[in-house]
Coordinates of N, CA and C in Angstrom, one line a residue:
X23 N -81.5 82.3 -89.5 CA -80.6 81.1 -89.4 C -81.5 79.9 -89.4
X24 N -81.1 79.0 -90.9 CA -81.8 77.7 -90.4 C -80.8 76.3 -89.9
X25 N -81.5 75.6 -88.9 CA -80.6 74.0 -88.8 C -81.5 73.4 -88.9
X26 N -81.0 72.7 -90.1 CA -82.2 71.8 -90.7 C -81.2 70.1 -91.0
X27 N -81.9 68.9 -91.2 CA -81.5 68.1 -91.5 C -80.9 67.6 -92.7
X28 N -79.8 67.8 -93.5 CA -79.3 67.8 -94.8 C -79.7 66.6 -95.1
X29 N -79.5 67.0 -96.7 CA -79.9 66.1 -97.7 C -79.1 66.0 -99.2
X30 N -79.7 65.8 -99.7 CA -78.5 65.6 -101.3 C -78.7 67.4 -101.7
X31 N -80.0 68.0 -101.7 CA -79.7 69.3 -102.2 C -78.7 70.5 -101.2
X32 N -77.5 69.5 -100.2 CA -77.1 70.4 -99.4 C -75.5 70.1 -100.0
X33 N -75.1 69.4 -100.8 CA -74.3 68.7 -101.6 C -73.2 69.7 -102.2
X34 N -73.4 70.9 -102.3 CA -72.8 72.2 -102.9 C -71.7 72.7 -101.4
X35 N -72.0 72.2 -100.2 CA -71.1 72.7 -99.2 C -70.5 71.8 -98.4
X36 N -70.4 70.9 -99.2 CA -69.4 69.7 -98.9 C -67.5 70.2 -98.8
X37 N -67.6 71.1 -100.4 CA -66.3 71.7 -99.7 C -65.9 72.2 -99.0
X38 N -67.3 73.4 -98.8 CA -66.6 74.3 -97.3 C -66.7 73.9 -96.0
X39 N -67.4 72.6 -96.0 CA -67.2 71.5 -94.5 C -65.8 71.4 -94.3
X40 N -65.1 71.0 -95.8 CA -64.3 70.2 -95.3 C -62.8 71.2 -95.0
X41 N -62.6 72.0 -95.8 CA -62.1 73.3 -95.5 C -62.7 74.1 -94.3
X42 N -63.5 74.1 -93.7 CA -63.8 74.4 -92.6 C -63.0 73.8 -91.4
X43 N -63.3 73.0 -91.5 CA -62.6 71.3 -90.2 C -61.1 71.6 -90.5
X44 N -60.5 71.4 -91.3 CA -59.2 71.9 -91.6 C -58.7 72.8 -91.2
X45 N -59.4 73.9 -91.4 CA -58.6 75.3 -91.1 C -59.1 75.6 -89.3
X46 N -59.9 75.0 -89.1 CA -60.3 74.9 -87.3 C -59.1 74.4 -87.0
X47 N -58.6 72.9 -87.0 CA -57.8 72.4 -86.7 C -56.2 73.1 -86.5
X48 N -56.1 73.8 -87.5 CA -54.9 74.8 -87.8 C -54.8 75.7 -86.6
X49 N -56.0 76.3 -86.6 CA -56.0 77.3 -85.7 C -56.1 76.4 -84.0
X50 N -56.2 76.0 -83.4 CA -56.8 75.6 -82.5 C -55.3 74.2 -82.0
X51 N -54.7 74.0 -83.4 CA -53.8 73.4 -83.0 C -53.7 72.0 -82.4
X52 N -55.0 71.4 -82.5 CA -55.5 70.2 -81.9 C -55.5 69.3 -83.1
X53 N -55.6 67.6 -82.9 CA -55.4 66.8 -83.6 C -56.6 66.8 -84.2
X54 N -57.7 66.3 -85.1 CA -58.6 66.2 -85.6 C -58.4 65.1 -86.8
X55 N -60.1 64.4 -87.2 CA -59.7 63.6 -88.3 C -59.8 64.3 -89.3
X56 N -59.5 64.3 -90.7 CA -59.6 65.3 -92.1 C -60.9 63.8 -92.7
X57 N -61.7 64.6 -93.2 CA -62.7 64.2 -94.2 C -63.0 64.4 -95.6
X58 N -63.1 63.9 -96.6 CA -63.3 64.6 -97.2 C -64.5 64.6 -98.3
X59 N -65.0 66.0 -99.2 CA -66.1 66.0 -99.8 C -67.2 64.8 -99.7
X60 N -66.8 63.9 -100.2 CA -67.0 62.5 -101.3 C -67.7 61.9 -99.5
X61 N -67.3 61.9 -98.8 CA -67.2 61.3 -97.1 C -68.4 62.1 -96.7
X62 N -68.5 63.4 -96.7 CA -69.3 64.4 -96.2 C -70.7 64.0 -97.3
X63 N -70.6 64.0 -98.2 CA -71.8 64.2 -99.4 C -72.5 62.4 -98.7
X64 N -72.1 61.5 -98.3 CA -72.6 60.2 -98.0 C -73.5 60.3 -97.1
X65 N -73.0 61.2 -96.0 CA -73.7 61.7 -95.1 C -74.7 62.6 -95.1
X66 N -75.1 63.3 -95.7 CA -75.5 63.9 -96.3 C -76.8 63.5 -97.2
X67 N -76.7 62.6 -97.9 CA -77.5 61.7 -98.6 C -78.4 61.1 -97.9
X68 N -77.6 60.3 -96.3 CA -78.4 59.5 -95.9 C -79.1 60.2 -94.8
X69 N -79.0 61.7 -94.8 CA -80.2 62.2 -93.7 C -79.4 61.9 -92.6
X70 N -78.0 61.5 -92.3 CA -77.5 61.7 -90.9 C -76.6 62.8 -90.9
X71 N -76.9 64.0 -91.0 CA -76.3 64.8 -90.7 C -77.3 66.4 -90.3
X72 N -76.6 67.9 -90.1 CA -77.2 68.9 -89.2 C -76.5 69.8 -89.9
X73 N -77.2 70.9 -90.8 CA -76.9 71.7 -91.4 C -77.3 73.4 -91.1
X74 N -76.5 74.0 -90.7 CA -76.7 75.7 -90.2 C -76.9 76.4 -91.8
X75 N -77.3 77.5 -91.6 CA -77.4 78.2 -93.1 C -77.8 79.4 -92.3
X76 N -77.4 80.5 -92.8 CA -77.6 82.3 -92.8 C -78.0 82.2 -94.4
X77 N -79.4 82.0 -94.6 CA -80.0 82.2 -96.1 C -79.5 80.9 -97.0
X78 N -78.6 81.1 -97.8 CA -77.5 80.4 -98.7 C -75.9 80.3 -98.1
X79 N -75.8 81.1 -97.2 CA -74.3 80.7 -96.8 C -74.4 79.3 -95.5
X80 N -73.2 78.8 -95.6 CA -73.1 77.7 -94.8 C -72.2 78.6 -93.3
X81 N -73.1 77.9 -92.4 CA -72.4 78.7 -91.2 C -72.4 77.3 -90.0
X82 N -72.6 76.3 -90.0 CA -71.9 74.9 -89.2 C -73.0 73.7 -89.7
X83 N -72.2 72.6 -88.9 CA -72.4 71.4 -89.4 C -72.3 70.4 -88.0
X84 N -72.6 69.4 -88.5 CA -72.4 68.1 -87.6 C -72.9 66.7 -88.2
X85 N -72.1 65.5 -88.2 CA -73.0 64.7 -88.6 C -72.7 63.5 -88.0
X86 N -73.5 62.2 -88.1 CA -73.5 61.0 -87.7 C -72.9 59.6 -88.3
X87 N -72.3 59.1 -87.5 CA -71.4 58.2 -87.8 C -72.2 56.8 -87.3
X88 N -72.1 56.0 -87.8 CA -72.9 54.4 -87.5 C -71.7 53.5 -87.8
X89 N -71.7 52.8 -86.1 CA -70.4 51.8 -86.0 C -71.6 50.8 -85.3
X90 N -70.6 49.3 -85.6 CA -70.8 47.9 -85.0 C -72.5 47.8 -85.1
X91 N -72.8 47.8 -86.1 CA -74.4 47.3 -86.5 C -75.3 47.9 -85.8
X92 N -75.7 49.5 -85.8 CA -75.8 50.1 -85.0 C -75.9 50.1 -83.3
X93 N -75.0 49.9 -82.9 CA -75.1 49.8 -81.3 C -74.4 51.4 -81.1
X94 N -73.3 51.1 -81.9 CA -72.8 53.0 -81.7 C -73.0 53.8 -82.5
X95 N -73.6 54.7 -82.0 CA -73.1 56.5 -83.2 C -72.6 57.1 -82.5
X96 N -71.7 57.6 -83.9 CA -71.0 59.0 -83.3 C -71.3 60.4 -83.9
X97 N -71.6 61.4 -82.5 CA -72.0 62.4 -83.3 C -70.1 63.2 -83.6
X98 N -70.1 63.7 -85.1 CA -68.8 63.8 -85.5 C -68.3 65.4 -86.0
X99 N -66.9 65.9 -86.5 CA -67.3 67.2 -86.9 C -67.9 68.4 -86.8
X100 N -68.1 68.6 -85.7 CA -68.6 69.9 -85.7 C -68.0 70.7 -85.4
X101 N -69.0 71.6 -86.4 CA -68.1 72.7 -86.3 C -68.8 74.1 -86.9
X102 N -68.8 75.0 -86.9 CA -69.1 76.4 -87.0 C -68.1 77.3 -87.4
X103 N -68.7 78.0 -89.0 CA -67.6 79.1 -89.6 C -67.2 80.4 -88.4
X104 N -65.8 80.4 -89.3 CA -65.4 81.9 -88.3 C -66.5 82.7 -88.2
X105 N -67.4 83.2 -89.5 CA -68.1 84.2 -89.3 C -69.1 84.1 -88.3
X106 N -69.5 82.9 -87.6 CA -70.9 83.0 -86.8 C -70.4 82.2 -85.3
X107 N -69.5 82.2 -85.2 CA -68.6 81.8 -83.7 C -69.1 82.9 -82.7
X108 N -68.8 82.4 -81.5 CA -69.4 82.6 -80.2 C -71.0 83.3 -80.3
X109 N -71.3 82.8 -80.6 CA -73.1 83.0 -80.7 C -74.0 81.8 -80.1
X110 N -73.5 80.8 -80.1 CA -74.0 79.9 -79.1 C -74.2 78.9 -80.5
X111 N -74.2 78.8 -81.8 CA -74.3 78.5 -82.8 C -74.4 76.5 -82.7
X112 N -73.0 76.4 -81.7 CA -72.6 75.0 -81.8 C -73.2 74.2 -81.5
X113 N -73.8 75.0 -80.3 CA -74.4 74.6 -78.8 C -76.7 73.5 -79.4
X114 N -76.5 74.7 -80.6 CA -77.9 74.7 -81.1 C -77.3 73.4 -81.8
X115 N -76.6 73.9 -83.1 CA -76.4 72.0 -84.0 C -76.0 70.9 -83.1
X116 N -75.5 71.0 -82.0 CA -75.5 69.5 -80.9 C -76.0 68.9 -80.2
X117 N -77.2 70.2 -80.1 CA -78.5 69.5 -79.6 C -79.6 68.8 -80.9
X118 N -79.1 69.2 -81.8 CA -80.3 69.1 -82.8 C -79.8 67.7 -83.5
X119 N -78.2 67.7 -83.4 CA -77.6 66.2 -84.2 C -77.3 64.8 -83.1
X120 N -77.4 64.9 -81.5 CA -78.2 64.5 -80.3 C -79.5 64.2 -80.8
X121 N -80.3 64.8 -80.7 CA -81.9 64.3 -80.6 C -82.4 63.5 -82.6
X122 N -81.9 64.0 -83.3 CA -81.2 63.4 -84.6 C -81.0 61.8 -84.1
X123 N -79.9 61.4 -83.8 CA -79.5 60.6 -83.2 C -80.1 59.5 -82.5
X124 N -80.4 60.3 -81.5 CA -82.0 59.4 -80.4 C -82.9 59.0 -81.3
X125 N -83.8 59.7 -82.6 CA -84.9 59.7 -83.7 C -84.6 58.5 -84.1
X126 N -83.2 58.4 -84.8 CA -83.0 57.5 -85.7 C -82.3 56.1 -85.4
X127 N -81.5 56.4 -84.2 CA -80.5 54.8 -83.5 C -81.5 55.1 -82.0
X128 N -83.1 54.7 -81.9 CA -82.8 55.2 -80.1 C -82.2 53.9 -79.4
X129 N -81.7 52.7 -80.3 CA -81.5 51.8 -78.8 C -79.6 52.4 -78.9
X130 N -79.1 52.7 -79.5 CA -77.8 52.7 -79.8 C -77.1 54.0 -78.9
X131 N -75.6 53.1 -78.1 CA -74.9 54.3 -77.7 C -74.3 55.1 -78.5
X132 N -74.3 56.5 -77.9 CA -73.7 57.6 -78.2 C -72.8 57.9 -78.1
X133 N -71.4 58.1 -78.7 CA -70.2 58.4 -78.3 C -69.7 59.2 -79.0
X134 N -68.6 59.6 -78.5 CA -67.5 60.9 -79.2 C -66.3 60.9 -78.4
X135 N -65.2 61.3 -79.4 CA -63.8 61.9 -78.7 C -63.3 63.0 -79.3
X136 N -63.3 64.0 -77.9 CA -62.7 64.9 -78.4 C -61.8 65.7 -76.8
X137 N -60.8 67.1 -77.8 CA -59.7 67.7 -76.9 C -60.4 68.9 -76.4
X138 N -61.7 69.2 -76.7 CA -62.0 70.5 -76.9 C -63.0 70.6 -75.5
X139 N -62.9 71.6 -74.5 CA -63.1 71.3 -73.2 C -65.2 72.2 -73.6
X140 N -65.1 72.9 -74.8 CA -66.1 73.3 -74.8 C -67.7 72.5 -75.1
X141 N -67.1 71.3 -75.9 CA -67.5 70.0 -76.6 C -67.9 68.9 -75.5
X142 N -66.4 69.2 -74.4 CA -67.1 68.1 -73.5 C -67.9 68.4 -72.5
X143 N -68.2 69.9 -72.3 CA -69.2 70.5 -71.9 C -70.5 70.1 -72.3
X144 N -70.9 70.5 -73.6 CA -72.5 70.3 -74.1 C -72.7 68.9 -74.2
X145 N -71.4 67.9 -74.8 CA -71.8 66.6 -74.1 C -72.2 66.2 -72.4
X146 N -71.9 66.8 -71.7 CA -71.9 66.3 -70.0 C -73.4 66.7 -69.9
X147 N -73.7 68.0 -70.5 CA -75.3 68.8 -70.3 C -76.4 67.4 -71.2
X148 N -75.8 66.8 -72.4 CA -76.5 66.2 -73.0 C -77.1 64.8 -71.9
X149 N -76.3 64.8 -71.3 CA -76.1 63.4 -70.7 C -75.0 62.4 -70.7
X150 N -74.1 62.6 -71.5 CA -73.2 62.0 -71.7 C -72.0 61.8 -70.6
X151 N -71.4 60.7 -70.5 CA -70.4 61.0 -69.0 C -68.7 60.2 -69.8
X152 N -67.9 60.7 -69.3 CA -66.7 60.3 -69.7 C -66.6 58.9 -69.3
X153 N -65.6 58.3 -70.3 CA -65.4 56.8 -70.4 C -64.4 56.2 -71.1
X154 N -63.6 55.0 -70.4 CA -62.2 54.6 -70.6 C -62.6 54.6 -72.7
X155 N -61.6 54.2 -72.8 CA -62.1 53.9 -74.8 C -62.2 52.1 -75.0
X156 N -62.1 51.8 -73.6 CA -62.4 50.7 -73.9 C -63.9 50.1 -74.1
X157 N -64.8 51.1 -73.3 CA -66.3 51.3 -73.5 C -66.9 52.0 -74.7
X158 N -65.8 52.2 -75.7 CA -66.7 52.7 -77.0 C -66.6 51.4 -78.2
X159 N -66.5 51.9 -79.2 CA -67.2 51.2 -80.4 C -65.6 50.3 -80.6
X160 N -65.6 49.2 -81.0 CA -64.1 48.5 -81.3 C -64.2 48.1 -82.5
X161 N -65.1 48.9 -83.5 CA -65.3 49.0 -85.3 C -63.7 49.3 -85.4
X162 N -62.9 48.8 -86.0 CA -61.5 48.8 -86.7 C -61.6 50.6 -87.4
X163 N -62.6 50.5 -88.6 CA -62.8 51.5 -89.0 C -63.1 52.9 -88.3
X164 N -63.1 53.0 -87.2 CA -63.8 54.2 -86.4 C -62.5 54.5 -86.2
X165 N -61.8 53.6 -85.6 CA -60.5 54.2 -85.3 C -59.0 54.3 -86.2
X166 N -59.5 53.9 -87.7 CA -58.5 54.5 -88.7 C -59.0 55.6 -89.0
X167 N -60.2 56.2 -88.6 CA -60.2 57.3 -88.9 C -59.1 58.7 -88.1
X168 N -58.9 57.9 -87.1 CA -57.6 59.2 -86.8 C -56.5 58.9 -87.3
X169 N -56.2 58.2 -87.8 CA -54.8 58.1 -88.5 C -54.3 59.5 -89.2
X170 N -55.4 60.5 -89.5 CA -54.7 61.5 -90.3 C -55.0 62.4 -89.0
X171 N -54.9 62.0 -87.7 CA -54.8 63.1 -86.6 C -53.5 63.4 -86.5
X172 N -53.0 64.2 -86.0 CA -51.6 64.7 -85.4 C -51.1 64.1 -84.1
X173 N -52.0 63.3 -83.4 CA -52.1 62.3 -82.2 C -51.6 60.9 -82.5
X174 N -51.6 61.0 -83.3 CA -52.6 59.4 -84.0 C -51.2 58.3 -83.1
X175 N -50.1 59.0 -82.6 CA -49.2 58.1 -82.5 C -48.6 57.9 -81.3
X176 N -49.5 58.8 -80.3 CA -50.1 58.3 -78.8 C -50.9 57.4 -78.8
X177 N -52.1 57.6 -79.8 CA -52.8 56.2 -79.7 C -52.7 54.8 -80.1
X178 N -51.3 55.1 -80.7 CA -50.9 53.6 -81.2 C -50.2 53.2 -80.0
X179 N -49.2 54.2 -79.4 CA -48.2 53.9 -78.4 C -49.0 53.3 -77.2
X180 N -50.0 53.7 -77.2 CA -50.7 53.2 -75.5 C -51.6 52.1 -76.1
X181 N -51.8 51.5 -77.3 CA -52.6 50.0 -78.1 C -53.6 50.5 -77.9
X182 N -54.3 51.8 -78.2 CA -55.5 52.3 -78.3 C -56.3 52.2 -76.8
X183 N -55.5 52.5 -75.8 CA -56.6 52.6 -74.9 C -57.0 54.0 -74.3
X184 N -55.9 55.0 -74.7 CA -56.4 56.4 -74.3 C -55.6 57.0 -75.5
X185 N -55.5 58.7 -75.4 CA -55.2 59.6 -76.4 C -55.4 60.8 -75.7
X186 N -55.0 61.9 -76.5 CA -55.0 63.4 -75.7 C -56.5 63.7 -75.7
X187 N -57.4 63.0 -76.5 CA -58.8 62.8 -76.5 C -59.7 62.3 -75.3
X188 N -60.4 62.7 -75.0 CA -61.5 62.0 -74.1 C -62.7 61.4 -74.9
X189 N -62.9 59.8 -74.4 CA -64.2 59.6 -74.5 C -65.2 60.1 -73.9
X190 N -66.3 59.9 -74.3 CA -67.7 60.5 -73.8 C -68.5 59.3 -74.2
X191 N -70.0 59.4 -73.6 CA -70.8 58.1 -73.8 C -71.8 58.7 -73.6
X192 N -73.3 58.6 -74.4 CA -74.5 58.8 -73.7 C -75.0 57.5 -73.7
X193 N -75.8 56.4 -73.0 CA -76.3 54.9 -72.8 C -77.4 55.2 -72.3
X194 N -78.3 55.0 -73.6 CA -80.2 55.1 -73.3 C -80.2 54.1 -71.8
X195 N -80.2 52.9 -72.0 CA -80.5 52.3 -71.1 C -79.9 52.3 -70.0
X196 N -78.9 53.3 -69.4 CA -78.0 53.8 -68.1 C -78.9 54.8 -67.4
X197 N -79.3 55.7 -69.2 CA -80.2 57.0 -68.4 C -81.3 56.8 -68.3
X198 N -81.9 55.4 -68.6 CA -83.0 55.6 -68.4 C -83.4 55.5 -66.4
X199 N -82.5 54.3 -66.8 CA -82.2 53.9 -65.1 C -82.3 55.0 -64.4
X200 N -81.0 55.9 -64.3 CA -80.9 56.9 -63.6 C -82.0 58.4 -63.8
X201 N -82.9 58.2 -64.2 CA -84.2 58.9 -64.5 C -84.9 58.8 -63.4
X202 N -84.9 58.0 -62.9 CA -85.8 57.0 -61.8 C -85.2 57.5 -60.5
X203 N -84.0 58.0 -60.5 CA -83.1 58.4 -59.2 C -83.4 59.7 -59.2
X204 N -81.6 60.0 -58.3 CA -81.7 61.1 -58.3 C -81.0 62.5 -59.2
X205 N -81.2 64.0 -59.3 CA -80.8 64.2 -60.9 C -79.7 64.4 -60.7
X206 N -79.0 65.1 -62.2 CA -77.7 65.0 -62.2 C -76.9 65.7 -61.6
X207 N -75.7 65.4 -61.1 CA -75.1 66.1 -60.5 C -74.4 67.8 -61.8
X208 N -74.3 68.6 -60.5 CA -73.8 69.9 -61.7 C -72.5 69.7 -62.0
X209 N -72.4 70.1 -63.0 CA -71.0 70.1 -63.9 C -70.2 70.7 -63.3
X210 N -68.8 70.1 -63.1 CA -67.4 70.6 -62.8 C -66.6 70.6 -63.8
X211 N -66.6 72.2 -64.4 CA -65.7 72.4 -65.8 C -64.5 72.6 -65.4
X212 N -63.9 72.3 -64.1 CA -62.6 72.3 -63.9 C -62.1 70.7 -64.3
X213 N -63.0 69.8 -64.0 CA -62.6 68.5 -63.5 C -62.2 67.9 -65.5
X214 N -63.2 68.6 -65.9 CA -62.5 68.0 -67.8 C -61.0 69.1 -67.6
X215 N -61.2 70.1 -67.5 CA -59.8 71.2 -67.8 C -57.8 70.3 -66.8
X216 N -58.7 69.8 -65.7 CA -57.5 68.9 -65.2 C -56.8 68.0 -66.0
X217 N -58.1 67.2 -66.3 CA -58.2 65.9 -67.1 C -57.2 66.5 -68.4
X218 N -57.8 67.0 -69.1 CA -56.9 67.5 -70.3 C -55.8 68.0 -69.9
X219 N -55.4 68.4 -68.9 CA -53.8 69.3 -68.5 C -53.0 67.8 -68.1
X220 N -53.8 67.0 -67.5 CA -52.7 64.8 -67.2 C -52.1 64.6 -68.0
X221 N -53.1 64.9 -69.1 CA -53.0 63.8 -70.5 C -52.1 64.9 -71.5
X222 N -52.1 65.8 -71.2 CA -50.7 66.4 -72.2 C -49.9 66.6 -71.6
X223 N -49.7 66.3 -70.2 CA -48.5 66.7 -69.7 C -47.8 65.4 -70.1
X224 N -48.7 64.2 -69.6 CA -48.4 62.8 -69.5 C -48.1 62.5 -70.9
X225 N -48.4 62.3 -72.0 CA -48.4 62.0 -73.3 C -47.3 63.1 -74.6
X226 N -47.1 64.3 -74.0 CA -46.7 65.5 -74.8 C -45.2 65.1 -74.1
X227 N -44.9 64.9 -73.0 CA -43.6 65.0 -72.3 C -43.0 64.0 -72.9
X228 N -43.6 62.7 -72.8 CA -42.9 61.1 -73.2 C -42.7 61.5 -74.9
X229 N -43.3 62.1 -75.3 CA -43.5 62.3 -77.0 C -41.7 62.9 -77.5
X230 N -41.6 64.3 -76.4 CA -40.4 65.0 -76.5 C -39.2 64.5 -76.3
X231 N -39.4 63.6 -75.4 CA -38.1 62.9 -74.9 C -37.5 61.9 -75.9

């Protein structure tokens, strides 16, 4: 297995990214943005992105998003084919498209949203700590990207300040601070699992009615 940094010669699995992401979505039944080829190949080109491979087959991905003159990236997409799931596969491309990230934006924060309690795991391990969405990127563009989510109409209803999504944040200059203290506290994977049971009870109920 290689994860290596894509480039234009990785340009041939731009479909099965995107069909990938798709058909996750289906299964898993969660909102997600859809991307497509033409979107993925840009990325791709410019060396912000994290490519898995078994030889010649594609087996996951991740890439980087550059909002508000780089102050924000977002690491985006990820994701890993049926065939190579629970292997710890993800865990490897999220550290690798993280430190990606740091190489290439180090003054810039790190952000992401997502529903997936597994995601906000290896974020919390990265450093990253949850955060209202008023503390992320307020690029216009960042956030028409969910418009082809299945959510997309919670987050209009609340004027964009929350969603069945969690933000996350990594802030070089927060951690650096806190480097200096004392370390992190251990993870409570109950305390994301609550958080996500609020926000669909809260948001899925008002939706029905």
């Amino acid at each position: 297995m290689k994860i290596v940094i894509a480039n234009d010669s990785h340009f041939k699995y731009a479909e099965v990214i995107c069909e990938t992401i798709a058909e996750s979505a289906k299964v898993r039944g969660t909102g997600i943005a859809k991307r497509t080829p033409e979107y993925i190949q840009k990325r791709l080109h410019n060396g912000n992105a994290i490519i898995a491979l078994d030889g010649d087959k594609f087996a996951g991905f991740c890439y980087i998003e550059v909002w508000g003159h780089e102050k924000f990236v977002a690491n985006s997409g990820l994701i890993v084919h049926p065939d190579y799931r629970n292997q710890g596969l993800a865990k490897k491309i999220k550290k690798e498209i993280f430190e990606l990230s740091r190489s290439k934006f180090p003054n810039a924060k790190i952000f992401g949203i997502t529903t997936g309690l597994a995601v906000m795991k290896m974020n919390y391990e990265l450093g990253y700590k949850p955060v209202t969405f008023s503390e992320l990127t307020t690029d216009p563009e960042f956030w028409k990207g969910c418009q082809t989510c299945k959510n997309f109409d919670i987050l209009t209803r609340t004027e964009q300040k929350m969603c069945l999504c969690t933000g996350m944040l990594y802030d070089p200059e927060t951690k650096a601070k806190e480097a200096q203290k004392e370390p992190k506290e251990k993870l409570n994977s109950k305390a994301f699992q609550r958080l996500k049971s609020i926000k669909e009870s809260l948001f899925l109920n008002k939706k029905t009615k």
